[in-house]
Short mmCIF file of C-alpha atoms in Angstrom, two decimals:
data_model
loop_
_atom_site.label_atom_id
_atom_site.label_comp_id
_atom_site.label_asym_id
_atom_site.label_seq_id
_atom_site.Cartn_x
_atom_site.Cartn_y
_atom_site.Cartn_z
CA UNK P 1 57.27 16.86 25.59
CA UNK P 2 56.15 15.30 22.37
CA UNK P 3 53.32 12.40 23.22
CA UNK P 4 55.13 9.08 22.75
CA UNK P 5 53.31 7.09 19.21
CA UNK P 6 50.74 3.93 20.41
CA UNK P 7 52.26 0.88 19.74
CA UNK P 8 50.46 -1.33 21.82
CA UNK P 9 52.10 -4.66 22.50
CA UNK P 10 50.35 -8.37 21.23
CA UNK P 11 50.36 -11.17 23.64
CA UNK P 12 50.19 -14.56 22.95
CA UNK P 13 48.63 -16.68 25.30
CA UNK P 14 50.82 -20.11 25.91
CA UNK P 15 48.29 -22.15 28.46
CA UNK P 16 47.25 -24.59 26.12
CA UNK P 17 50.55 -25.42 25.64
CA UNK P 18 53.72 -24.48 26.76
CA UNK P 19 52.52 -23.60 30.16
CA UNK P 20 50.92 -27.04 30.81
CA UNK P 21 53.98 -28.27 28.93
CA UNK P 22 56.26 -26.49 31.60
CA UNK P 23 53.93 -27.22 34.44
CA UNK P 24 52.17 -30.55 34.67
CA UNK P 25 54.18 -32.38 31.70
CA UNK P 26 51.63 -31.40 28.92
CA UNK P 27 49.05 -33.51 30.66
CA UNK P 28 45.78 -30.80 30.00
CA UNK P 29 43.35 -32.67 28.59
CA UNK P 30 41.08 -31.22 25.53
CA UNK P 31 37.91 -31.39 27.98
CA UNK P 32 39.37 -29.06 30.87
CA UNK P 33 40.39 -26.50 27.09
CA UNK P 34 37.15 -26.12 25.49
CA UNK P 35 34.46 -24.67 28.07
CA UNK P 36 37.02 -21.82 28.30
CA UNK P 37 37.21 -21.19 24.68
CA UNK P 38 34.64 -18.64 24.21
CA UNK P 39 35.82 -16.50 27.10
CA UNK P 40 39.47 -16.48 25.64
CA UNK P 41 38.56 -15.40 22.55
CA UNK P 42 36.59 -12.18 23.57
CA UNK P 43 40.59 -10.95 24.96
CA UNK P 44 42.03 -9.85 21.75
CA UNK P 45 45.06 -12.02 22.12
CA UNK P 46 47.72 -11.42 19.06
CA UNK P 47 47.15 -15.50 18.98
CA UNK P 48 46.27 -18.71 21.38
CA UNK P 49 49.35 -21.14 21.27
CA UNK P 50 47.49 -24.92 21.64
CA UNK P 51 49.32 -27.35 20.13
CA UNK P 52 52.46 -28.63 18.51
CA UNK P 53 55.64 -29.33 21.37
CA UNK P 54 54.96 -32.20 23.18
CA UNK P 55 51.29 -32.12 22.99
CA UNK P 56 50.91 -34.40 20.24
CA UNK P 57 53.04 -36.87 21.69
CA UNK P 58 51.50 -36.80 25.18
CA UNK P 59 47.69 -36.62 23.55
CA UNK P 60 48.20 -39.93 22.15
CA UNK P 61 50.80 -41.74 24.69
CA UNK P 62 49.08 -40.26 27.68
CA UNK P 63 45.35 -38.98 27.07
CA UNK P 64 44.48 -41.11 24.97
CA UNK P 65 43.28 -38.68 22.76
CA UNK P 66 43.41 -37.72 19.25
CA UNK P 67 45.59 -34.55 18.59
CA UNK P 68 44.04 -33.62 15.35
CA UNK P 69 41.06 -34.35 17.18
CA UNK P 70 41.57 -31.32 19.67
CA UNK P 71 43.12 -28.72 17.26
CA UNK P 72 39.68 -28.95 15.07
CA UNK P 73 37.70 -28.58 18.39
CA UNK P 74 39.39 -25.39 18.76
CA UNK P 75 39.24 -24.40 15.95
CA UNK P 76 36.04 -24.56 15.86
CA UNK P 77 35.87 -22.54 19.19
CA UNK P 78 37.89 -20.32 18.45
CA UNK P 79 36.26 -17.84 16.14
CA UNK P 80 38.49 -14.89 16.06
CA UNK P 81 41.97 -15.72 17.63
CA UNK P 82 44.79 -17.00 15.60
CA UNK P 83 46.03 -20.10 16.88
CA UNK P 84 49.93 -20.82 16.62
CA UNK P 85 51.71 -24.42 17.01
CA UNK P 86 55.37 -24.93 17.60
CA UNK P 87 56.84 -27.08 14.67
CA UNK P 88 60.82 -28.54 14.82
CA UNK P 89 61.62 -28.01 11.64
CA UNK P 90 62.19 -30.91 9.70
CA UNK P 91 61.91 -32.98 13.32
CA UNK P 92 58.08 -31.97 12.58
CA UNK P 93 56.98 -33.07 16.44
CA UNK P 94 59.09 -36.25 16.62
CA UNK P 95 62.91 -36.78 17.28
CA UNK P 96 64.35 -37.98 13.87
CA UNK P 97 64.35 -35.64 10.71
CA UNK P 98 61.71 -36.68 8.40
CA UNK P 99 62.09 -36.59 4.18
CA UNK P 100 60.61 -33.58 2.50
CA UNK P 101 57.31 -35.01 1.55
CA UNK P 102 56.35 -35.88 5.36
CA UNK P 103 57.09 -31.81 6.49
CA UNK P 104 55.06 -30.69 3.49
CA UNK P 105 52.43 -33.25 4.35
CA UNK P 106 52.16 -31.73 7.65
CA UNK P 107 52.31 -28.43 7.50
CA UNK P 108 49.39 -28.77 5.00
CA UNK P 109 47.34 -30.84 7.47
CA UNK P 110 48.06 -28.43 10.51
CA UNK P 111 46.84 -25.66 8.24
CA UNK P 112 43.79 -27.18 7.21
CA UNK P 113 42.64 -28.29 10.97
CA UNK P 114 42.80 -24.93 12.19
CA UNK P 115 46.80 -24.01 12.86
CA UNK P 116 47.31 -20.01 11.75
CA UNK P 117 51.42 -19.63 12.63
CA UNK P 118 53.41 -21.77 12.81
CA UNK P 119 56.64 -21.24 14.98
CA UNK P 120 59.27 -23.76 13.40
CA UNK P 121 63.17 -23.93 14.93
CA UNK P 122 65.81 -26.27 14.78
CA UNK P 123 67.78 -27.18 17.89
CA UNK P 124 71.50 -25.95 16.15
CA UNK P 125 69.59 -23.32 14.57
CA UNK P 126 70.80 -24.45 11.50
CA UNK P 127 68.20 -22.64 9.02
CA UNK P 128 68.80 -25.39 6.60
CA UNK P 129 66.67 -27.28 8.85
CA UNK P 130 63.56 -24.69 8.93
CA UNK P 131 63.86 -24.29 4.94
CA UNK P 132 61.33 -27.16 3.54
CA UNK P 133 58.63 -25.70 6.47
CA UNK P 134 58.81 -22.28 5.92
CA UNK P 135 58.33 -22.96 1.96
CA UNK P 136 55.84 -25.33 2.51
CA UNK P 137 53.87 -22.97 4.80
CA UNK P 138 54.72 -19.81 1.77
CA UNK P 139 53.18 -22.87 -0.47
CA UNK P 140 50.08 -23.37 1.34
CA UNK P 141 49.50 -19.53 2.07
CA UNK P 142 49.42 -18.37 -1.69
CA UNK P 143 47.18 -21.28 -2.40
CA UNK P 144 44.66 -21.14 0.72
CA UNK P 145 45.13 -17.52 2.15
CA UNK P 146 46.17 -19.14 5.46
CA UNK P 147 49.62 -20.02 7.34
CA UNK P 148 52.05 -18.18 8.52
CA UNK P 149 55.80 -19.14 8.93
CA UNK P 150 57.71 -17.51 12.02
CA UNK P 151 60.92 -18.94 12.47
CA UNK P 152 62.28 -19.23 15.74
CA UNK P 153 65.85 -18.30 17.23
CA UNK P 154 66.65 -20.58 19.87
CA UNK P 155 68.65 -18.08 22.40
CA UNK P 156 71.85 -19.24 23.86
CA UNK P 157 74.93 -17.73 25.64
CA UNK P 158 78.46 -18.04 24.64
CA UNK P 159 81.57 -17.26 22.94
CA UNK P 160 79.99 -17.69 19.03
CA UNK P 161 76.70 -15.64 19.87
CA UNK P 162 77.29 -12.58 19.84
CA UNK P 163 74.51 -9.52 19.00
CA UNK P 164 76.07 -9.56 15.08
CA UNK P 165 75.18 -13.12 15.10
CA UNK P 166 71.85 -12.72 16.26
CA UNK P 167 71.61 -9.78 14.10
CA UNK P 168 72.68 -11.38 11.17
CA UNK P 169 70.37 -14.24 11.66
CA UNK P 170 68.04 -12.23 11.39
CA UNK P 171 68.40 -10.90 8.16
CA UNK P 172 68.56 -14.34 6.88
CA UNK P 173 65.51 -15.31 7.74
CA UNK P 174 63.95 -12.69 6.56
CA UNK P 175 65.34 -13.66 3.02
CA UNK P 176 64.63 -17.28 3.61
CA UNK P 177 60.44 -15.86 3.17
CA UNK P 178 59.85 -16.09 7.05
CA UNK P 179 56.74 -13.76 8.04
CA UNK P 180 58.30 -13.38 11.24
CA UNK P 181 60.53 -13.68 14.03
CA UNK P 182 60.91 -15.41 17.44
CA UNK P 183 63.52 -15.32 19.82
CA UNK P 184 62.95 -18.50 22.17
CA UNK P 185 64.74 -18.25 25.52
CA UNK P 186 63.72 -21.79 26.11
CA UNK P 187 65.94 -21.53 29.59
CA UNK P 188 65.08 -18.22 30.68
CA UNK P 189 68.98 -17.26 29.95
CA UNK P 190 68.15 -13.34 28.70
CA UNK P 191 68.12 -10.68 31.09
CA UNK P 192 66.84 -7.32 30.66
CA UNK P 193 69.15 -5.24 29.59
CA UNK P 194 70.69 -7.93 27.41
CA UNK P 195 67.03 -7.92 25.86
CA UNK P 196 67.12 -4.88 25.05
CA UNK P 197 70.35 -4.63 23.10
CA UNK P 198 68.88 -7.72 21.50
CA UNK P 199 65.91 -6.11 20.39
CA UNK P 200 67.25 -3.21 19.06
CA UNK P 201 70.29 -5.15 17.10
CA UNK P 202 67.67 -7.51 15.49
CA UNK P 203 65.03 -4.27 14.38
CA UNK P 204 68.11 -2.50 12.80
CA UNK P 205 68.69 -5.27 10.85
CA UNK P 206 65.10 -6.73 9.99
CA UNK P 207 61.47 -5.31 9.11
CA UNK P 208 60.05 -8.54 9.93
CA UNK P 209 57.36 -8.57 13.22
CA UNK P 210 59.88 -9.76 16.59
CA UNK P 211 58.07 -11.95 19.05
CA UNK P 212 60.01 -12.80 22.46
CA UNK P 213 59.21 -16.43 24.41
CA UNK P 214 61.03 -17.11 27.55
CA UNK P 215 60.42 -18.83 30.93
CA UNK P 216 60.35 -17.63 34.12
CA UNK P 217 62.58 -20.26 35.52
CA UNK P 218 65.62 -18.12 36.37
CA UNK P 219 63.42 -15.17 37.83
CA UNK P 220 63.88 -12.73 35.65
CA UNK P 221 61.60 -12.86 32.25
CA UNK P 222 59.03 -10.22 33.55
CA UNK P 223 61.82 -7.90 33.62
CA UNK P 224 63.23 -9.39 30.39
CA UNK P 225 59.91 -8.19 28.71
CA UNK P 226 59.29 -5.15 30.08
CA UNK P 227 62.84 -3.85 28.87
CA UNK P 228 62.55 -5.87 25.56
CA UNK P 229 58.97 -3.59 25.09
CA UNK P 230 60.63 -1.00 24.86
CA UNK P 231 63.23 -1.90 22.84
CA UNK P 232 60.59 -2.30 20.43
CA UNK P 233 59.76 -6.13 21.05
CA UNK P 234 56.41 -6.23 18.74
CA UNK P 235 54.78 -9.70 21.18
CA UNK P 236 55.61 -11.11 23.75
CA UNK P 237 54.72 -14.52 25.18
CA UNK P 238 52.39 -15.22 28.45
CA UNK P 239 50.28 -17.40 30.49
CA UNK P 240 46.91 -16.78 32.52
CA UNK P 241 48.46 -16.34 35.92
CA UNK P 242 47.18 -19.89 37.47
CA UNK P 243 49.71 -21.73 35.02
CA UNK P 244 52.09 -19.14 34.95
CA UNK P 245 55.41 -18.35 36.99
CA UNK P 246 58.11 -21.17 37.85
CA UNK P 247 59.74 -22.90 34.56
CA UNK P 248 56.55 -21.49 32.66
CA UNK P 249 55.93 -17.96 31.27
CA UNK P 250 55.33 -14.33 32.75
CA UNK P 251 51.74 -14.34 34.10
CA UNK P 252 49.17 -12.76 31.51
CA UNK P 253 47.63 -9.83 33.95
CA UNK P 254 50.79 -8.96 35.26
CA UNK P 255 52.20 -7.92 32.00
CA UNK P 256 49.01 -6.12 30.58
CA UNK P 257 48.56 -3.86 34.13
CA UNK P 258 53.01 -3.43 34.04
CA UNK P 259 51.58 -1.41 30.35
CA UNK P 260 48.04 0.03 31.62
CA UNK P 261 48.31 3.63 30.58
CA UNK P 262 51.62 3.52 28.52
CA UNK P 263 51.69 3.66 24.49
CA UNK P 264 52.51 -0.10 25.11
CA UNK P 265 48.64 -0.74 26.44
CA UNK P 266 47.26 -3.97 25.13
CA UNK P 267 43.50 -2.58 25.89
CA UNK P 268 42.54 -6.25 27.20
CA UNK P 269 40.14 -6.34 29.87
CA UNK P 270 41.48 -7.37 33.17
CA UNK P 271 37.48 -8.50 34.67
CA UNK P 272 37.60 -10.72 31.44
CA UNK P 273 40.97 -12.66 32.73
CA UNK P 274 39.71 -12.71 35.76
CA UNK P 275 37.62 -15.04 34.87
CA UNK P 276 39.77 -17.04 32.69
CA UNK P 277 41.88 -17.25 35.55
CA UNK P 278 39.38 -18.19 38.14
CA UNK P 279 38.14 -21.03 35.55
CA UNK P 280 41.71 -22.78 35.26
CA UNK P 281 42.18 -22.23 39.37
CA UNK P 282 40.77 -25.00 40.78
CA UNK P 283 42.28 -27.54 38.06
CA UNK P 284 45.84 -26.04 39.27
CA UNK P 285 44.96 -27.10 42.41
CA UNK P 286 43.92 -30.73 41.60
CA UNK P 287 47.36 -30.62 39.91
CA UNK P 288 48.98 -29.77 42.80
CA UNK P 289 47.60 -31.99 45.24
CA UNK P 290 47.44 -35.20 42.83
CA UNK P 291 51.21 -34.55 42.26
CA UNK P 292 50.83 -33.47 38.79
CA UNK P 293 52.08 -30.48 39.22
CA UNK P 294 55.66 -30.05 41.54
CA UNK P 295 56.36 -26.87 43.77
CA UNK P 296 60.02 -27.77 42.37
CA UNK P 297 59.18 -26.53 39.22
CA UNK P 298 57.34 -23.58 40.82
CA UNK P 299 60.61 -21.62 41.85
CA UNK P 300 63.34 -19.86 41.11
CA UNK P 301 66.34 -21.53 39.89
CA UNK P 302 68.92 -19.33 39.45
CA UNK P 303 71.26 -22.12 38.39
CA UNK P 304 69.89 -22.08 35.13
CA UNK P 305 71.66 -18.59 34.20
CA UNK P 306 75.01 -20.86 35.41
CA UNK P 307 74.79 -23.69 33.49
CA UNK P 308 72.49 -22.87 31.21
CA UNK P 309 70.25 -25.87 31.66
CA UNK P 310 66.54 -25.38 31.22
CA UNK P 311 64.20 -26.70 33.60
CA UNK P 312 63.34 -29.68 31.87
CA UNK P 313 66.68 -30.89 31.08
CA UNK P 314 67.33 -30.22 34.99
CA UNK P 315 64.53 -32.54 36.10
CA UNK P 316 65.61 -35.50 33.49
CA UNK P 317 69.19 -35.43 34.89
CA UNK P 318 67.74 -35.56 38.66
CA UNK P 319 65.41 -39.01 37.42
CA UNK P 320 68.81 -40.12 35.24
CA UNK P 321 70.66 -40.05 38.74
CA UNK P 322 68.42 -41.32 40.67
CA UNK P 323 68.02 -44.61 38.41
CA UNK P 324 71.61 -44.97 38.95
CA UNK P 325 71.72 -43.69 43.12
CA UNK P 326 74.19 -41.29 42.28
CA UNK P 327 72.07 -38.26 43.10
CA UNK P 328 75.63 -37.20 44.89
CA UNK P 329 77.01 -36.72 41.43
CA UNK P 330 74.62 -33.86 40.80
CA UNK P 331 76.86 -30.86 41.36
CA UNK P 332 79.71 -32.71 39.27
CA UNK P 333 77.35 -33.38 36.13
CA UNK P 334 76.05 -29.83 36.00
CA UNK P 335 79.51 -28.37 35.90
CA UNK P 336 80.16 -31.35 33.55
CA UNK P 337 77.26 -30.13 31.13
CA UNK P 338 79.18 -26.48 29.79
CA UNK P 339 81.99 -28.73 28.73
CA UNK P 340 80.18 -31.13 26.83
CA UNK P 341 78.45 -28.33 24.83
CA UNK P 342 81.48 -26.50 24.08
CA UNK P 343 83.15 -29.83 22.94
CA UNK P 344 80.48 -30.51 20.56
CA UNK P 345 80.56 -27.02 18.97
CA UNK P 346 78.37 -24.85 21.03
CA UNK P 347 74.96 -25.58 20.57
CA UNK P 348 71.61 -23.93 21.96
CA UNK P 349 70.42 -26.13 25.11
CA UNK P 350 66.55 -27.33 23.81
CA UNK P 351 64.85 -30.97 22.32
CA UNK P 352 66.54 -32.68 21.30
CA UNK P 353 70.23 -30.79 21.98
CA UNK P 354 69.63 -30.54 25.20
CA UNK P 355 69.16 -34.51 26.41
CA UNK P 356 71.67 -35.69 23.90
CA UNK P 357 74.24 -33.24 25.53
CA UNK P 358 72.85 -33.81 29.21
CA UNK P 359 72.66 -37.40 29.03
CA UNK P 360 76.50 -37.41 27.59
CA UNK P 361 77.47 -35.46 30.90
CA UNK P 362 75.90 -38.03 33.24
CA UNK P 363 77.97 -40.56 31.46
CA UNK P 364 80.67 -39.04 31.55
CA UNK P 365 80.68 -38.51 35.60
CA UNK P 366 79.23 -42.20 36.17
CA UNK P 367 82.06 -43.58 34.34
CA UNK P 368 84.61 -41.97 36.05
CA UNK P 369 86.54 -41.09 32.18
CA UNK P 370 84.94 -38.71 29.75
CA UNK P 371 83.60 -40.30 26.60
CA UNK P 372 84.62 -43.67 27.65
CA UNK P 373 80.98 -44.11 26.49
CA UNK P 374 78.96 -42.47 24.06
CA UNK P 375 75.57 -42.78 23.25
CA UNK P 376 74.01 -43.42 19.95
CA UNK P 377 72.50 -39.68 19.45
CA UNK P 378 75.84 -38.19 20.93
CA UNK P 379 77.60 -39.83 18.12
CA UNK P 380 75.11 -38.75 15.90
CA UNK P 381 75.42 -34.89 16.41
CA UNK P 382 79.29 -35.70 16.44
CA UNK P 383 79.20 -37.22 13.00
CA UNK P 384 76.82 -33.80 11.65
CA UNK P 385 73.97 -35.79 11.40
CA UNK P 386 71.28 -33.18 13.24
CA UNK P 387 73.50 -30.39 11.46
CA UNK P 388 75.89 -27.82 11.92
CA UNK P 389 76.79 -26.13 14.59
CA UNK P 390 77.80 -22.21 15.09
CA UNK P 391 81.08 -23.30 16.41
CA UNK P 392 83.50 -26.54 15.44
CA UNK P 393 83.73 -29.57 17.36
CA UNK P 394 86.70 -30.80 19.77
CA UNK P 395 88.80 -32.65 17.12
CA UNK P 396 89.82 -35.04 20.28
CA UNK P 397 86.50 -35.56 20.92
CA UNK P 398 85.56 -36.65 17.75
CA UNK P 399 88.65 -39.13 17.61
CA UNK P 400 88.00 -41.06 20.37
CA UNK P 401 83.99 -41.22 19.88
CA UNK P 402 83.63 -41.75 16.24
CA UNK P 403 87.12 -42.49 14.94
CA UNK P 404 87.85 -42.48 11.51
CA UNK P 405 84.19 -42.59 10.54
CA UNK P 406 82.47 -40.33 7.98
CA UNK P 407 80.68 -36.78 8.90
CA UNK P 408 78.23 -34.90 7.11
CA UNK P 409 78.34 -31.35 6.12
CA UNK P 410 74.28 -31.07 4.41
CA UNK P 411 71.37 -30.58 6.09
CA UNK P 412 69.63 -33.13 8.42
CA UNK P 413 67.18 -35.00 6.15
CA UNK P 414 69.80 -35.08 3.42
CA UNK P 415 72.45 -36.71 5.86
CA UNK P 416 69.69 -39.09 6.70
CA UNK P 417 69.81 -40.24 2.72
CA UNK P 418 65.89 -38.95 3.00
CA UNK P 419 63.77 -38.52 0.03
CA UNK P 420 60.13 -39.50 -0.38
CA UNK P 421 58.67 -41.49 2.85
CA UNK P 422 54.90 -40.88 3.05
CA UNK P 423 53.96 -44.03 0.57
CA UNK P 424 56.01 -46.57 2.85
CA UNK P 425 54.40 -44.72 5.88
CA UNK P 426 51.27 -45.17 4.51
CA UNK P 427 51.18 -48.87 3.25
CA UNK P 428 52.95 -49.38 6.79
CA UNK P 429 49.65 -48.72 8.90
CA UNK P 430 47.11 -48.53 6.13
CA UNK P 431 44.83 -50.84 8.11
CA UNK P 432 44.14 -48.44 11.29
CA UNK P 433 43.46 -45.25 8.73
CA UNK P 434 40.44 -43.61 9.46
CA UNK P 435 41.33 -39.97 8.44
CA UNK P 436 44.64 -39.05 6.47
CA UNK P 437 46.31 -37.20 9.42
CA UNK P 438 46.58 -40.49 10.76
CA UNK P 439 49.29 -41.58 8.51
CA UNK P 440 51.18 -38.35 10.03
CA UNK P 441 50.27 -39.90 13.70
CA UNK P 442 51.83 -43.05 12.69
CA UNK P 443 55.10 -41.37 11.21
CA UNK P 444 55.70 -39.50 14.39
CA UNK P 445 55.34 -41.82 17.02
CA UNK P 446 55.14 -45.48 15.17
CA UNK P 447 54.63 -47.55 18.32
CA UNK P 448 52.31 -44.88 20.55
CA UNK P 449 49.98 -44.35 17.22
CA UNK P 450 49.27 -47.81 16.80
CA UNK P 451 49.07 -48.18 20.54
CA UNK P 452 46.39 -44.97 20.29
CA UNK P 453 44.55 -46.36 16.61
CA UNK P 454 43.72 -50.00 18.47
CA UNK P 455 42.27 -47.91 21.75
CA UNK P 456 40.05 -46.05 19.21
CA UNK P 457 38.83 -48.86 17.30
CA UNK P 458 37.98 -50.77 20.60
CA UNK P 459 36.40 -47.73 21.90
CA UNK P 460 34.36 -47.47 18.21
CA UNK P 461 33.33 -51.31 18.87
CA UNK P 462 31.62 -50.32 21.83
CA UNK P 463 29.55 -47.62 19.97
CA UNK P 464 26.07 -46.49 18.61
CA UNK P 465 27.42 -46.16 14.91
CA UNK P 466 24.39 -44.28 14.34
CA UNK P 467 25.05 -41.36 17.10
CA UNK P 468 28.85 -41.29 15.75
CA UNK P 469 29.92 -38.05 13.81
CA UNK P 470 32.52 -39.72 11.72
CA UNK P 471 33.44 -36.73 10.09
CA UNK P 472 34.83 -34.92 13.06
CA UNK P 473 35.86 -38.23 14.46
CA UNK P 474 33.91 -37.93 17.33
CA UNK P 475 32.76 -41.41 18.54
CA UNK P 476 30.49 -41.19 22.16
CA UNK P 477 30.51 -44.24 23.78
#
């Protein structure tokens, strides 16, 4: 028998963010990151994902930290790893879409502080969305050399997603300019051999690279990969096993031993993870006994692959409930959940789709009448406002929620009446400036950055000027 061709598979390594994300509620702080650094880049990983998601939010709300701060400190660790952020198209980080100028803006900043791909999606998928990214990332690429744009799939069951749709989607983002592909099982909904159909629809239809993300919440996602491998998957998504598992990703070592010896071998040295993983042991154990981290989330749940409700989404409901003492009304809002999505066309479960949609089903049940209320970002995605979905709305929905009132066909900035915004944002907070990525701090999260900008200069008051490396805006105190 012919010797099968070497193709061994990349790995990107998602504990500086998604798996902290997942795990402990993106609450790793930059100083347990960096005396790691070095070790991580001596693996060979296809790239480190560190930033981007929720990070930015929870650096500033939570940490107390700087976000642009900690992507240039690992940048300047990391020496010969690509790093990789995950971008919402034009929700950039926050949870409104922002005018052109603010995306470009960005992307430009992320670029120069160190980002190498960035993985942009859109919670309807709508590729109108990712369009002003992914050109603004081509932009910055032909005039620095660096940036990549991968646009991201987010993966969904149901009656409008079909392989030809995924297949076709492909195709089109290849001709949008993307460099590559990712399909992000945000709920852990793709099983193995599904994968591998999936895979092998996508490559017939696409040249472009095909990375896989998914979580391990529903049990299966080591499986998932191993059949989407040899499908012809080109990466695949994983953390170092002590933040790995549960509604996080396939553990690192498990999946480079499951190819050991194949023509899928990644070649990375096992010793060397060892180590990584011995180094971020202990701090999962202060996790867990602080609280920080839940064995809840640790798991399986297979009643994700039911409902289709990522992890996340799960644990907001169970909080939502409790608020109200109605944590009886679980069952009855989880069942509620499928037929909220299908009324409002379909969409892909994930920020912000999935807590408009979730937090519409607990109304629903509470109120004993469907849609007798409606909240403000339910009506929003009614009236087209985040942008189109794959499927048409329930015309009786729409009736009784938004009756009579005007919906929107364009793209989400556009149906926001969006142009130019970074001037305004900038004359807005132009007295806590320090560095012009704050201006993109302050147009994310108005409140929080402000919050964050007068901790900073009241931390600055109480410093040595002299010792201060203003540059890098590092201020010891």
């Amino acid at each position: 028998m012919a010797e099968q061709v070497k193709k061994p598979i990349g790995i990107m390594e998602t504990v500086l963010r998604d798996a902290h994300q997942s795990l402990i509620a993106t609450r790793m702080p930059t100083e347990i990151m960096l005396p790691i650094v070095d070790k991580m880049d001596k693996v060979g990983y296809h790239a480190v994902e560190c930033w981007g998601g929720a990070t930015f939010d929870a650096s500033l709300r939570f940490l107390k930290e700087d976000p642009w701060d900690r992507l240039r400190k690992l940048r300047d660790g990391f020496k010969n790893t690509k790093l990789q952020m995950l971008f919402r198209g034009q929700n950039i980080l926050g949870y409104r879409p922002y005018a052109d100028d603010v995306v470009y803006a960005f992307v430009e900043k992320s670029i120069a502080n160190g980002i190498d791909v960035i993985r942009i999606f859109d919670c309807l998928n709508d590729l109108r969305n990712l369009q002003a990214a992914v050109d603004a990332t081509r932009k910055i690429k032909k005039q620095e050399g660096r940036g990549e744009a991968q646009v991201a799939l987010s993966y969904t069951l149901g009656d409008a997603y079909t392989l030809e749709y995924w297949a076709d989607m492909a195709k089109k983002i290849e001709e949008m300019g993307a460099d590559s592909i990712c399909i992000k099982d945000m709920a852990g909904l793709l099983v193995p051999y599904k994968a591998g159909e999936l895979i092998k629809a996508m490559k017939e239809n696409t040249k472009l690279p095909i990375q896989l993300h998914t979580h391990y919440t529903s049990g299966v996602a080591s499986m998932t990969y191993l059949k989407a491998v040899e499908a012809g998957v080109d990466v695949i998504d994983c953390a170092i096993s002590p933040f790995a598992l549960g509604t996080s990703q396939p553990a690192t070592e498990v999946m480079v031993e499951t190819f050991k010896g194949t023509p899928y071998d990644t070649g990375y040295d096992q010793n060397l993870l060892a180590e990584i993983a011995d180094y971020f042991r202990p701090y999962r154990e202060e996790c867990l006994e602080s609280g920080l981290m839940s064995t809840k989330v640790l798991g399986v749940n297979i009643k994700t692959l039911l409902y289709q409700v990522p992890g996340g989404m799960l644990s907001n409901m169970v909080s939502q409930l409790k608020e109200q003492h109605a944590e009886d009304k679980y069952q009855a809002v989880l069942e509620e959940i499928p037929r909220v999505r299908k009324d409002c066309g379909e969409p892909p479960l994930v920020t912000p789709s999935s807590q408009i949609v979730g937090t519409q089903a607990v109304f629903n049940v509470l109120m004993g009448e469907r849609y007798k209320m409606a909240t403000g970002e339910f009506k929003d995605l009614l009236r087209g406002k985040y942008g189109q979905t794959v499927k048409p709305m329930n015309q009786e929905v729409i009736d009784k929620v938004i009756p009579g009132e005007q919906r929107f066909t364009s793209r989400s900035a556009d149906a926001a009446g969006l142009t130019n915004e970074m001037d305004k944002l900038e004359s807005e907070m132009k007295e806590w400036k320090q560095q012009d990525e704050d201006v993109l701090s302050y147009a994310l999260f108005p409140q929080v950055a402000t919050d964050f900008f007068k901790y900073r200069q009241a931390q600055q008051e109480k410093v040595d000027m002299s010792q201060a490396d203003t540059k890098n805006a590092a201020y010891p105190v």
